[in-house]
Coordinates of C-alpha atoms in Angstrom, one line a residue:
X1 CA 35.2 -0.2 29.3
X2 CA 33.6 2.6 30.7
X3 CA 29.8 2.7 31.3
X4 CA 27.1 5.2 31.4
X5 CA 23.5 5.1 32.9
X6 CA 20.9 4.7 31.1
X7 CA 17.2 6.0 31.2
X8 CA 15.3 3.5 33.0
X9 CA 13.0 1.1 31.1
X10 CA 9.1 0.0 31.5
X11 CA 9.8 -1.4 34.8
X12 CA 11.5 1.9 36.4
X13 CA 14.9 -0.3 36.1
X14 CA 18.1 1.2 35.3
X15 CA 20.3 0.1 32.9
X16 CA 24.1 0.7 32.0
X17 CA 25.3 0.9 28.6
X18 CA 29.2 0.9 27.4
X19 CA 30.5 3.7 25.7
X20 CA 30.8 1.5 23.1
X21 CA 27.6 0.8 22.9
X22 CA 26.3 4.1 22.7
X23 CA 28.5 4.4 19.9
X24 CA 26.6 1.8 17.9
X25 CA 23.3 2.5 18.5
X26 CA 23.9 6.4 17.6
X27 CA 25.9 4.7 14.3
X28 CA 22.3 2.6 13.6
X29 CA 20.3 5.5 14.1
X30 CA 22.5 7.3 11.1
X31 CA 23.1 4.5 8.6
X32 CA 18.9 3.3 9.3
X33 CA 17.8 6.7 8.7
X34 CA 19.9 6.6 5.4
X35 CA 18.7 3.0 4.6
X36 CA 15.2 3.9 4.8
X37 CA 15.7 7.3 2.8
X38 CA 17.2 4.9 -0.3
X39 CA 14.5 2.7 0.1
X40 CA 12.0 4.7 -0.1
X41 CA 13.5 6.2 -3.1
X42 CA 14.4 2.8 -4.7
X43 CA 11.5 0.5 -2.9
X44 CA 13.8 -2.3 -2.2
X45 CA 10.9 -4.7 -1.7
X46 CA 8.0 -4.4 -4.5
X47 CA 5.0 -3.2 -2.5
X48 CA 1.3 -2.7 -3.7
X49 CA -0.1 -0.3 -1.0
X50 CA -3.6 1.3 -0.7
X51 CA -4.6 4.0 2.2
X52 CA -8.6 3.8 3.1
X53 CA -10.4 6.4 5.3
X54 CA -13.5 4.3 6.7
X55 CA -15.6 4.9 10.0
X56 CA -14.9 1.2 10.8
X57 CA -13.0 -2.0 9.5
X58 CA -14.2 -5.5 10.2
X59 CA -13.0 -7.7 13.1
X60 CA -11.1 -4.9 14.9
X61 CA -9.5 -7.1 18.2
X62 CA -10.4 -6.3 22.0
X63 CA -8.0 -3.2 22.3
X64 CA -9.4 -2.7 26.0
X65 CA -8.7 -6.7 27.0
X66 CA -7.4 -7.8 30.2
X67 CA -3.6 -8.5 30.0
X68 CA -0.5 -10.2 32.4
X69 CA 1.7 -7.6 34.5
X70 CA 2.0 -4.1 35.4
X71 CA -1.2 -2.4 34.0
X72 CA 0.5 1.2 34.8
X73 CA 2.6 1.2 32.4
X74 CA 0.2 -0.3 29.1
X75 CA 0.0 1.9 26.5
X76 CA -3.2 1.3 24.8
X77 CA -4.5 2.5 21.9
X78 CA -7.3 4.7 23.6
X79 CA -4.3 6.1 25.4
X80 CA -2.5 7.7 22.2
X81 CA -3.4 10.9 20.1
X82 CA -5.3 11.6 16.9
X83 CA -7.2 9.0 14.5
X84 CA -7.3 5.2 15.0
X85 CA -4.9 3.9 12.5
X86 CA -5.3 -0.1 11.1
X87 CA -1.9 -1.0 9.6
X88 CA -1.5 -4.8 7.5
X89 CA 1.3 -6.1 5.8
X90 CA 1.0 -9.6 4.0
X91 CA 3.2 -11.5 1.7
X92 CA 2.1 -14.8 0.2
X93 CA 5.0 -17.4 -0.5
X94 CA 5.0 -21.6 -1.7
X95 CA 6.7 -24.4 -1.8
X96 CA 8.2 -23.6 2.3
X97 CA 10.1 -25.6 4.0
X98 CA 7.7 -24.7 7.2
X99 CA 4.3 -25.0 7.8
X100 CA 2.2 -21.9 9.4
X101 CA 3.4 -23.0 13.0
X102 CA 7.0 -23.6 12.3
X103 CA 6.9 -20.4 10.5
X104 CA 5.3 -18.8 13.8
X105 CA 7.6 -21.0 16.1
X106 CA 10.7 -19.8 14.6
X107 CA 9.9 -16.0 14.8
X108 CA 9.0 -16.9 18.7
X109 CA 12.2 -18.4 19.3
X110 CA 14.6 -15.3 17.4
X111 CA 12.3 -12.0 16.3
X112 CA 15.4 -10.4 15.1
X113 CA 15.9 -13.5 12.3
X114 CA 13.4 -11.5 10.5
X115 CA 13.7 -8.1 11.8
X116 CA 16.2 -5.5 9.1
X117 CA 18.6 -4.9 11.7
X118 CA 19.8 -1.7 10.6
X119 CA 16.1 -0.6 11.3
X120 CA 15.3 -2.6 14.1
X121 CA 16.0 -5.1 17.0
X122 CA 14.3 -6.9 19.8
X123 CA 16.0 -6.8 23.3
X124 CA 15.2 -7.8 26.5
X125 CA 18.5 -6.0 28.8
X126 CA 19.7 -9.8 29.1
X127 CA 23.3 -9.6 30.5
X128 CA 24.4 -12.3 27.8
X129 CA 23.0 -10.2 24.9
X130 CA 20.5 -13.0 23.9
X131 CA 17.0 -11.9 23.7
X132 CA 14.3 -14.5 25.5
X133 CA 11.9 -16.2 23.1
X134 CA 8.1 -15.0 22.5
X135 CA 6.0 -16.1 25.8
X136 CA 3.2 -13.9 27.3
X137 CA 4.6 -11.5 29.5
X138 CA 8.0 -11.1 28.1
X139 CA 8.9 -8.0 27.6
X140 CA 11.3 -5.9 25.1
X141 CA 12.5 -2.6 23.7
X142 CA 12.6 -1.9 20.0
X143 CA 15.4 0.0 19.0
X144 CA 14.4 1.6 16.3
X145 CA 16.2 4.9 14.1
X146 CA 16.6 8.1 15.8
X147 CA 16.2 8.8 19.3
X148 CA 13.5 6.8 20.2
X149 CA 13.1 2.9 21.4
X150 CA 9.7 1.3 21.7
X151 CA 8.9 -1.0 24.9
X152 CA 6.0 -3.9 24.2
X153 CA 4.7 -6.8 26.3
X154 CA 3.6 -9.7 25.0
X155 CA -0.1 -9.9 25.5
X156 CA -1.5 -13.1 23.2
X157 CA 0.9 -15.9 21.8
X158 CA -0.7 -19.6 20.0
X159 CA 0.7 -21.8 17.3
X160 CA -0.1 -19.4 14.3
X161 CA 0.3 -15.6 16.0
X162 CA 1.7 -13.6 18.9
X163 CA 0.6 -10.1 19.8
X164 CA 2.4 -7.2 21.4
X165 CA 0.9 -4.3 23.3
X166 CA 3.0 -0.9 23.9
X167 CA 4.3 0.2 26.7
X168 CA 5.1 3.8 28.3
X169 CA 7.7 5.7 25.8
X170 CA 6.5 3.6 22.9
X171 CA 6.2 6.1 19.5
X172 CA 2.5 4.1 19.3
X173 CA 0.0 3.5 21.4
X174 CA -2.0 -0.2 20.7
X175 CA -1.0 -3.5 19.9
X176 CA 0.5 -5.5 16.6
X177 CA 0.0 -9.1 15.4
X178 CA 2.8 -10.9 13.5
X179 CA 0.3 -14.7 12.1
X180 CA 1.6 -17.1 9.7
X181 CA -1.7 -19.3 8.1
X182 CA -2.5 -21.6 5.2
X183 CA -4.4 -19.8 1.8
X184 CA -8.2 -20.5 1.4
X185 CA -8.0 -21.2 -2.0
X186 CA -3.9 -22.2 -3.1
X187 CA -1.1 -24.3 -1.6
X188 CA 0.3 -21.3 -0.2
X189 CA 1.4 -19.5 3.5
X190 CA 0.4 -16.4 3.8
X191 CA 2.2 -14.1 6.7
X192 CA 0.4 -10.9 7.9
X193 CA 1.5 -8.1 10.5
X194 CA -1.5 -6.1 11.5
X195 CA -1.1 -3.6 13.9
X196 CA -4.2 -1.2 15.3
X197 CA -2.9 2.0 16.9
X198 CA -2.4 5.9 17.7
X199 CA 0.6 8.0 17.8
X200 CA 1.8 7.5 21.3
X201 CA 2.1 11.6 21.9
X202 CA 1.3 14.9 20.1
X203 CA 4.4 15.1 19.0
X204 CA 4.7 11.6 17.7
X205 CA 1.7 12.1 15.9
X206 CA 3.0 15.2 14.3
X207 CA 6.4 13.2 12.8
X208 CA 4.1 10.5 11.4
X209 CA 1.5 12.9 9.7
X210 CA 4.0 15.8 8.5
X211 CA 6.7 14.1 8.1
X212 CA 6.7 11.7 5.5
X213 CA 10.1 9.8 6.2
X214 CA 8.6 8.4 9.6
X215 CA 5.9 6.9 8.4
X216 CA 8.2 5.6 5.2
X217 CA 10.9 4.1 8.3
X218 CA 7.9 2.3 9.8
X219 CA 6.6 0.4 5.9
X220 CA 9.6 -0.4 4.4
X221 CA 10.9 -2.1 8.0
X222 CA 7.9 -4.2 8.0
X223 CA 8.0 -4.5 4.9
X224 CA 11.6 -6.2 4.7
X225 CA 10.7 -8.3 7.6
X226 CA 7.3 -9.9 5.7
X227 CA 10.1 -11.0 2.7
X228 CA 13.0 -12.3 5.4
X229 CA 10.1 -14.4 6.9
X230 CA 9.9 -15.2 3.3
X231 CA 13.3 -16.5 3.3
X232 CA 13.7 -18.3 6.9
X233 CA 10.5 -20.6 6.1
X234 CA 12.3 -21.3 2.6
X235 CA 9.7 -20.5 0.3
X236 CA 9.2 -18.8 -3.2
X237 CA 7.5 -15.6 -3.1
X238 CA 3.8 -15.6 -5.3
X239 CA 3.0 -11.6 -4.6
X240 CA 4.9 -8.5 -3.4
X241 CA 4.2 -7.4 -0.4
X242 CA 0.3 -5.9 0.1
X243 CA 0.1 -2.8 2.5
X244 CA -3.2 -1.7 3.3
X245 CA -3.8 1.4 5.8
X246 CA -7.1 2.0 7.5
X247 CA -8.1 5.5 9.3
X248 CA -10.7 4.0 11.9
X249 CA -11.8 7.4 13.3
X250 CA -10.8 10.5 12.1
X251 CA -10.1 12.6 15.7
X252 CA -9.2 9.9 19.6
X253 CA -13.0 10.5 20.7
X254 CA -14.4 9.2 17.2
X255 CA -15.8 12.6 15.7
X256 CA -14.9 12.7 11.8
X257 CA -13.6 16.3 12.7
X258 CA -15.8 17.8 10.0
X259 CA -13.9 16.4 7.1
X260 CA -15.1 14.4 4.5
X261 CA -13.4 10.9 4.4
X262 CA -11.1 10.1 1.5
X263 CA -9.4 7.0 -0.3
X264 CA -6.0 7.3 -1.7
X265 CA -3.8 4.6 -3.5
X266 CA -1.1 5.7 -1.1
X267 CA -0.1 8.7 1.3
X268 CA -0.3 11.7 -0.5
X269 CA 0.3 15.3 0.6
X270 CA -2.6 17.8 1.9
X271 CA -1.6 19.7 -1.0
X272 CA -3.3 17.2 -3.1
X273 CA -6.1 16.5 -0.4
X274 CA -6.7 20.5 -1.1
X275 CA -6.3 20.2 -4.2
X276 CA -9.4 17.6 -4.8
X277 CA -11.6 20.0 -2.6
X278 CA -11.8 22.6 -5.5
X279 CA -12.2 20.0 -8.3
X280 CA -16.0 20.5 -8.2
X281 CA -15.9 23.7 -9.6
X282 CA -13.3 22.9 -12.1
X283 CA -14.5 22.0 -16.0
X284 CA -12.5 19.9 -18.9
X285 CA -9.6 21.4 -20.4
X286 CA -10.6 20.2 -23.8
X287 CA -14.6 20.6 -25.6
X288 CA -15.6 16.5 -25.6
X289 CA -18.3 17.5 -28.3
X290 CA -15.3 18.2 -30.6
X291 CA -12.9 14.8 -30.6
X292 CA -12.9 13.6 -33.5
X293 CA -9.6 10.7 -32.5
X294 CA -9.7 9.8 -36.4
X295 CA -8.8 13.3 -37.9
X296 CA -5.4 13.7 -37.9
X297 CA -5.6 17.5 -37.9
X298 CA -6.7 17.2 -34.2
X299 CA -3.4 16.0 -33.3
X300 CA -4.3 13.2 -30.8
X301 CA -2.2 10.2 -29.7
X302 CA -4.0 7.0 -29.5
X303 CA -3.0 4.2 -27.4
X304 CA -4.3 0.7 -26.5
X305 CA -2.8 -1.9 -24.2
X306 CA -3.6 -5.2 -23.5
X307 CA -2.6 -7.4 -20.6
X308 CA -3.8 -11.5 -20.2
X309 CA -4.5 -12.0 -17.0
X310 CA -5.1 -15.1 -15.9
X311 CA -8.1 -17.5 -17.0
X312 CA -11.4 -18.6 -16.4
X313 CA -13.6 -21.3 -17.5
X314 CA -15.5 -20.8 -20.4
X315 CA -19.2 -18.6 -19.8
X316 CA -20.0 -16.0 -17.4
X317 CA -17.2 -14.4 -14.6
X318 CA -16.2 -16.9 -11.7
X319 CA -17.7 -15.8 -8.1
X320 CA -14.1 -13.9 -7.0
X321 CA -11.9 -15.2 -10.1
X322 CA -10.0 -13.2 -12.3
X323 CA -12.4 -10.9 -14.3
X324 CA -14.3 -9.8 -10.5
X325 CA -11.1 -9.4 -8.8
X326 CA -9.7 -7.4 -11.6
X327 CA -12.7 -5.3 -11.8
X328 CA -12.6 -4.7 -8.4
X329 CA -8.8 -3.3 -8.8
X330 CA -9.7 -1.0 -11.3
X331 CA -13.0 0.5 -9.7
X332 CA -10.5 1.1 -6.8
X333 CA -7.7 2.1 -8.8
X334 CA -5.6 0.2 -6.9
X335 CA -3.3 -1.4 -10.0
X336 CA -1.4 2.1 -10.6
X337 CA 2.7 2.1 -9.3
X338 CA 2.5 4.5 -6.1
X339 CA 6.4 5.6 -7.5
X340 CA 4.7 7.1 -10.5
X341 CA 0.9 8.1 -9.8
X342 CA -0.9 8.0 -6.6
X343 CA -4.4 9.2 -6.4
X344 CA -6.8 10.8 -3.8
X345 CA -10.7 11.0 -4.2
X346 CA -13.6 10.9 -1.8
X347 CA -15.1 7.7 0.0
X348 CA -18.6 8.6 -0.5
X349 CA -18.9 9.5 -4.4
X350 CA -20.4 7.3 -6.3
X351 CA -18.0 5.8 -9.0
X352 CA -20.1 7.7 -12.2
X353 CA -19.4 10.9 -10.1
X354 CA -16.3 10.6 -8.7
X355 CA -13.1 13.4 -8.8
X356 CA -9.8 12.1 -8.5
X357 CA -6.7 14.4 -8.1
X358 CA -3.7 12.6 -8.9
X359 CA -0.2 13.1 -7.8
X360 CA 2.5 12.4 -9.9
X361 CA 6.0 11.5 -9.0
X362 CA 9.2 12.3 -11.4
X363 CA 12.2 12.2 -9.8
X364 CA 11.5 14.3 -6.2
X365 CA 9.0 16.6 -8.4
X366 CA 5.3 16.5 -7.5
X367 CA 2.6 17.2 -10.2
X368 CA -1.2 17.7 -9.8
X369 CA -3.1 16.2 -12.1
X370 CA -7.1 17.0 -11.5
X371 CA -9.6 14.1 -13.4
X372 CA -13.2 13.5 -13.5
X373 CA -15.1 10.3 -14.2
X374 CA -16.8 10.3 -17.6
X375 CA -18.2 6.8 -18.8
X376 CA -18.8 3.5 -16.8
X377 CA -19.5 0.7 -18.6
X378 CA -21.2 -2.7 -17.9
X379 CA -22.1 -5.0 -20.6
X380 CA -22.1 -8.1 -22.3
X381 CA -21.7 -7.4 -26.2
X382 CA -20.1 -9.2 -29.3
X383 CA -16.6 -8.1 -30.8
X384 CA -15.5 -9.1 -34.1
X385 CA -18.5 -12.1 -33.7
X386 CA -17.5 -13.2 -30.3
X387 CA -19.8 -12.9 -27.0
X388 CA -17.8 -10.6 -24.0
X389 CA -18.2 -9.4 -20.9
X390 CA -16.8 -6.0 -20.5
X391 CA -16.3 -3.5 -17.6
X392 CA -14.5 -0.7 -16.8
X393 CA -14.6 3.0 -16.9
X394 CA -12.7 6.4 -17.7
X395 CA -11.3 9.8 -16.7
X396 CA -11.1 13.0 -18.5
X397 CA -8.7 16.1 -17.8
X398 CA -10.0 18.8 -15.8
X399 CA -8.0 22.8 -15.9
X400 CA -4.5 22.4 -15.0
X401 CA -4.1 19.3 -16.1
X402 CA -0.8 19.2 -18.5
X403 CA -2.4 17.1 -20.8
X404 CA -6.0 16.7 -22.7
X405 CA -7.6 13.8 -23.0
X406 CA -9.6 10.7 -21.7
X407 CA -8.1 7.4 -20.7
X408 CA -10.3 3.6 -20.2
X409 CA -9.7 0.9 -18.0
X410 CA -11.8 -2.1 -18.5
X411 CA -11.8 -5.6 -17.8
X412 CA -12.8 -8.1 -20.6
X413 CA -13.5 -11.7 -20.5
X414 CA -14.2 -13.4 -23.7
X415 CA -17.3 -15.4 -22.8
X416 CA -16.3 -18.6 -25.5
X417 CA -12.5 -19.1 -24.5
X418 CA -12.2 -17.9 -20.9
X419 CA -9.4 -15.3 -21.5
X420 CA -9.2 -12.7 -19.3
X421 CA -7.8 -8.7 -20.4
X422 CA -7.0 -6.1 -18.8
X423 CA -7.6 -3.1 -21.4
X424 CA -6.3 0.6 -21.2
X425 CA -7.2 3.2 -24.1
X426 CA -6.4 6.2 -24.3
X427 CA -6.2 9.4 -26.5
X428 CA -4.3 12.6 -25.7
X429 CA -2.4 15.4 -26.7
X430 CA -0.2 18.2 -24.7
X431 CA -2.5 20.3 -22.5
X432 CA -1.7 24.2 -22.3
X433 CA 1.1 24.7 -20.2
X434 CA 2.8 28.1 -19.3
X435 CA 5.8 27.4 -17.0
X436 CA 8.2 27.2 -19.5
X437 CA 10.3 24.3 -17.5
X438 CA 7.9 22.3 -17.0
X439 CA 6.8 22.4 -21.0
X440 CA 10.1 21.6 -21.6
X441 CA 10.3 18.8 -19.6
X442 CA 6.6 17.7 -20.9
X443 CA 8.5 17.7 -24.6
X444 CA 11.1 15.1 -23.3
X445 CA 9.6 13.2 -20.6
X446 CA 5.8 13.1 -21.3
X447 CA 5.4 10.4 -23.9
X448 CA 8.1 8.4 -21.8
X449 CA 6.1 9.0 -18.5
X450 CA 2.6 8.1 -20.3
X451 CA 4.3 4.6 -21.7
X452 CA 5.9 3.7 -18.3
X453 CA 2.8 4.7 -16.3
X454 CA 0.6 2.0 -19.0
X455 CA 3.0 -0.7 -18.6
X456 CA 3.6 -0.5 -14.9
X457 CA -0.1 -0.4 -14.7
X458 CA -0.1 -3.8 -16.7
X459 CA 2.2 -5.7 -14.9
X460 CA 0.7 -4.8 -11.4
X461 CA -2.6 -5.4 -12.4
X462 CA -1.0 -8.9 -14.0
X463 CA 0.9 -9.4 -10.2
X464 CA -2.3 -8.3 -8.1
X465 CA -4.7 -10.6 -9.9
X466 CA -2.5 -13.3 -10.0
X467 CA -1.4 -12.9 -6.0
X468 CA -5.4 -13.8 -5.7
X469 CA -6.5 -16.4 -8.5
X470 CA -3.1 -18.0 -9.0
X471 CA -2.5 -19.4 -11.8
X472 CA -4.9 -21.7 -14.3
X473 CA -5.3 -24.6 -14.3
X474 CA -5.4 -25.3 -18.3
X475 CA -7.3 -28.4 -17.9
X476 CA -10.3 -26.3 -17.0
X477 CA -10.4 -24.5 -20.3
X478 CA -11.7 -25.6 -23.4
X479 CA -10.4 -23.6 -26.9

């Protein structure tokens, strides 16, 4: 077979590849590029996700430390273009076959038994096709989708973790973590990747910020490989897989560029970063002083949902248990289904004052929905002759919005059983809308979109708290 230089790798070698295998590294690019479109459209593996805009996160690593080999050719992160990007990836999983090290010792000796091949794979140009195990110093290209590869070194490798640092021609510039530990709390192994980096070049940084797919490749890959560690170690997966994204500076020399910093549930477009900045001057799209939810002539639609989430002992909230951690969700939204809603506001508003523009998501169609903050309630009352703890709060509809209304979120625990709820109420009716499509498609999708946005909202809420608390123990509880 016939073969064709290659470009040469990290250490100016030069390489031959068949024909042949051209060929099937030009056929992965196509059919990855196509397996990450469908799973982004069909989210193969469930993921909660959460995007934060901070000045700083805790315990960021050494990015500047002293590593084995050829320093000329380290990418670090200080070496890559535009903000400072902290990227984690953690599944939980029980009753393994492996503990924490055997987990880490067997993604040492094979990477590629958990990498999604069609996205991904670890080489090291060995002539027998086998790729050397994880040691310091190693070194290997990522063949990743499209026309890009991504040298690393090994930099950092124990019994629980090894680190990789980029290399020249790497899409990123910084370093990425794969550790396997014990839970604090539960009989459980918890596997994280954390990665802290920059786009490796301007135009790099371009495809990740503008174009969405890029950055969709990169989740969903790691993604897949936190559940096929999942099923190497032999476990039983307790949550989906948790995706949080931290903007550590704004612009490479740490200026916030002269934008405020925002949260979002997940990426959303600058349309709807725009859209938030002109909320301020935007008012209800209904008169408040006016609902009257028990007069029929008004034409609202009530709903109320309940979800039992896991339990406490009898009395007050448990330090971190259910009730806190679920209140915690909610003051964050973070229990809404990115494939429906997703939800931008600013880091530095108070929660009683907060805006939130939300995006939602039908079928390729994107909708701005504009919402302010009404009440937020804190309290320990009676109901129907029974002390409970309640919290929570609620949004109203601002102009534009294509519905009226105000929706709660609160998070109840009944003080003399220990239950724990997760409450939504809401009342609402068709706002004024005059694109004549889009009222159409209000009149047969709307009440089916408002149902499926509540119940998704339960069961993640359900998933979330339960990927932190566990489950009961019903010995603790007293009825």
């Amino acid at each position: 077979m016939p073969s064709i230089p290659d470009m040469p790798d990290a250490d100016g070698r030069t390489s031959t590849l068949t024909v042949s295998t051209r060929a099937q590294r030009v056929w992965r690019w196509a059919t990855s590029m196509l397996w990450a479109t469908l799973s982004y459209l069909l989210h193969r593996v469930p993921l909660y996700r959460r995007g934060r805009s901070a000045p700083t996160v805790p315990d960021v690593p050494d990015l500047d430390r002293d590593v084995v080999g050829d320093l000329d050719v380290v990418q670090r992160a200080a070496d890559g273009v535009g903000p400072l990007y902290r990227r984690s990836y953690r599944i939980a999983f029980t009753d393994s076959t492996m503990t924490p090290e055997q987990v880490v010792a067997t993604l040492r000796r094979d990477i590629n038994a958990a990498t999604p091949e069609a996205m991904a794979r670890f080489e090291d140009g060995s002539a027998d096709g086998e790729t050397d195990p994880i040691e310091v110093g190693n070194e290997y290209v990522v063949y990743l989708p499209g026309p890009w590869n991504g040298p690393v070194r090994v930099v950092d490798a124990d019994a629980k973790s090894f680190t990789l640092m980029t290399l020249d021609g790497h899409m990123e510039a910084g370093q990425i973590t794969f550790r396997a530990q014990s839970h604090d709390r539960f009989d459980w192994t918890v596997f994280e990747i954390e990665s802290f980096a920059r786009s490796g070049n301007r135009l790099f940084h371009v495809l990740y910020d503008r174009v969405p797919l890029a950055s969709e490749i990169q989740l969903h890959m790691w993604a897949e490989f936190c559940a096929r560690v999942v099923g190497l170690a032999g476990g039983v997966v307790m949550t989906s897989v948790e995706m949080d994204t931290d903007i550590i500076e704004e612009d490479a020399d740490g200026s916030d560029g002269g934008e405020r910093r925002t949260v979002s549930t997940a990426p959303v477009s600058d349309r709807a970063k725009k859209g938030l900045e002109r909320l301020p001057d935007s008012g209800l799209n209904y008169v408040l002083d006016t609902v009257d939810i028990d007069d029929v002539d008004q034409g609202w639609i009530i709903d109320d949902w309940c979800q039992v989430l896991p339990y406490e002992t009898v009395g007050d909230p448990v330090p971190d248990g259910s009730w806190e951690t679920a209140a915690r969700l909610i003051e964050d939204y973070a229990f809404v289904d990115p494939r429906i809603v997703r939800a931008v506001y600013w880091a530095d508003v108070p929660l009683a004052q907060r805006n939130m523009m939300l995006e939602a998501r039908f079928y390729g169609l994107r909708f701005l929905l504009g919402l302010r903050v009404g009440d937020v309630r804190d309290d320990t009352t009676t109901v129907d002759d029974r002390p409970v703890r309640r919290w929570g709060w609620n949004y109203r509809t601002l102009e534009g919005h294509l519905e009226t209304g105000q929706m709660d979120f609160e998070v109840w625990k009944w003080l003399d059983t220990g239950e724990v709820q997760f409450r939504i109420h809401a009342y609402s009716r068709p706002g004024r809308i005059t694109n004549p499509i889009v009222w159409l498609g209000m009149k047969v999708f709307g009440r089916w979109m408002q149902k499926r946005f509540a119940r998704n909202a339960l069961r993640r809420m359900d998933e979330l708290v339960r990927a932190r608390v566990g489950d009961p123990d019903p010995t603790l509880v007293t009825y």
